[in-house]
Coordinates of C-alpha atoms in Angstrom, one line a residue:
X1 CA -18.8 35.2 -22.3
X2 CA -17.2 37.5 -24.9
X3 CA -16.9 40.7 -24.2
X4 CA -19.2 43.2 -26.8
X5 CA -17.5 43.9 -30.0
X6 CA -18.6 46.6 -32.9
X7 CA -20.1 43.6 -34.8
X8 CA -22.1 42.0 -32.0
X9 CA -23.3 45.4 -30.4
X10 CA -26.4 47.2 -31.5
X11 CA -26.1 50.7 -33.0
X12 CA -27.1 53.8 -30.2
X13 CA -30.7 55.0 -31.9
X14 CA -30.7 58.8 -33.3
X15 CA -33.2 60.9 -33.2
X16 CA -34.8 63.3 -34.9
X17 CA -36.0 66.9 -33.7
X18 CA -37.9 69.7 -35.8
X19 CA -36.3 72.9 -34.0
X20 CA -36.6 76.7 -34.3
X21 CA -33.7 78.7 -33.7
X22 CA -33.0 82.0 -32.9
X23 CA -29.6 83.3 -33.4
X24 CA -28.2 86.9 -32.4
X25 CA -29.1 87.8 -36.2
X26 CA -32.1 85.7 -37.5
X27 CA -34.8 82.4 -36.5
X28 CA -34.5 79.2 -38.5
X29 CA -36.8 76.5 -38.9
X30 CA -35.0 73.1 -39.7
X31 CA -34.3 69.2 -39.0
X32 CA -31.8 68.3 -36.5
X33 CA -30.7 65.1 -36.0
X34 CA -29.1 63.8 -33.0
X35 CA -26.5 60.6 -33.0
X36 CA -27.0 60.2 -29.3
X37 CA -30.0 58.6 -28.1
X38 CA -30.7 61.3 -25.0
X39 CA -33.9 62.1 -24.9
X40 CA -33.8 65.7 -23.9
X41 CA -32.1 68.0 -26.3
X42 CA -30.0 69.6 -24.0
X43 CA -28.4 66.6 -23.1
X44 CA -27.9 66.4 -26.6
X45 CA -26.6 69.7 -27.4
X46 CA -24.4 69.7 -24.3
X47 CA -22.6 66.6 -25.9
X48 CA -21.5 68.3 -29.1
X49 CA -18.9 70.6 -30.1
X50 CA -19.3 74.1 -31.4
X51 CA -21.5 73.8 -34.0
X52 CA -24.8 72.1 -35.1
X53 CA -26.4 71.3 -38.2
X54 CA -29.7 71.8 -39.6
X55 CA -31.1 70.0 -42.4
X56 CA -34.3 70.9 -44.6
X57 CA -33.7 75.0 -43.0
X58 CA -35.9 78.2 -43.8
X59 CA -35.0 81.7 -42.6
X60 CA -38.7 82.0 -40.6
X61 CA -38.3 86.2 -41.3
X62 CA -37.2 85.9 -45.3
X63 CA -38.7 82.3 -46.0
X64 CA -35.1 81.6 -47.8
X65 CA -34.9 77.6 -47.6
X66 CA -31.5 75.9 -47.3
X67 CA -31.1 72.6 -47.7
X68 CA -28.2 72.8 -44.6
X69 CA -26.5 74.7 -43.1
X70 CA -24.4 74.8 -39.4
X71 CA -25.1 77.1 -36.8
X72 CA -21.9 78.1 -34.0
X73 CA -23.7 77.0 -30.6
X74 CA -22.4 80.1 -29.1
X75 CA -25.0 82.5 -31.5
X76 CA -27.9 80.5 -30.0
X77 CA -30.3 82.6 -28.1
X78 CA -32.8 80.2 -27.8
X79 CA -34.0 77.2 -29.0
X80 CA -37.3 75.3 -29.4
X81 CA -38.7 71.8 -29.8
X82 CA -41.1 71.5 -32.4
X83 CA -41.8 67.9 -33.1
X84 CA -39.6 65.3 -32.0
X85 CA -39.6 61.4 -33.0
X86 CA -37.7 58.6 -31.8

């Protein structure tokens, strides 16, 4: 048998996580979505580089939206799971 090749594999499933954020200077709201299919987030977050990216983020203090915006891992304080679908 063949081995796999890009065409005959299937894709890795994302998923999708509501998070909150706090940073050392404010606490977002926002979408983040994951190209690995871990199911934990910090399996997840371990995986990436420096930075992540929210989608669909508010400022929860000032209620200022952004539609994205990219957060250096090493300002995280702490970070929450919302919701989270497959």
């Amino acid at each position: 048998e063949a081995p796999p090749t890009l065409l005959t594999t299937q894709p890795a499933e994302s998923r999708k996580y509501r998070v909150r954020i706090r940073t050392t200077t404010a606490e977002y709201d926002g979408m983040f979505f994951s190209p690995y299919p871990d199911r934990r987030l910090n399996e997840v977050l371990t995986r990436m580089d420096e930075f992540i990216n929210l989608k669909d983020a508010t400022d929860t203090t000032t209620g200022e939206s952004f539609p994205f915006m990219v957060i250096s891992k090493t300002s995280i304080e702490t970070i929450k799971v919302v919701k989270e679908w497959d």
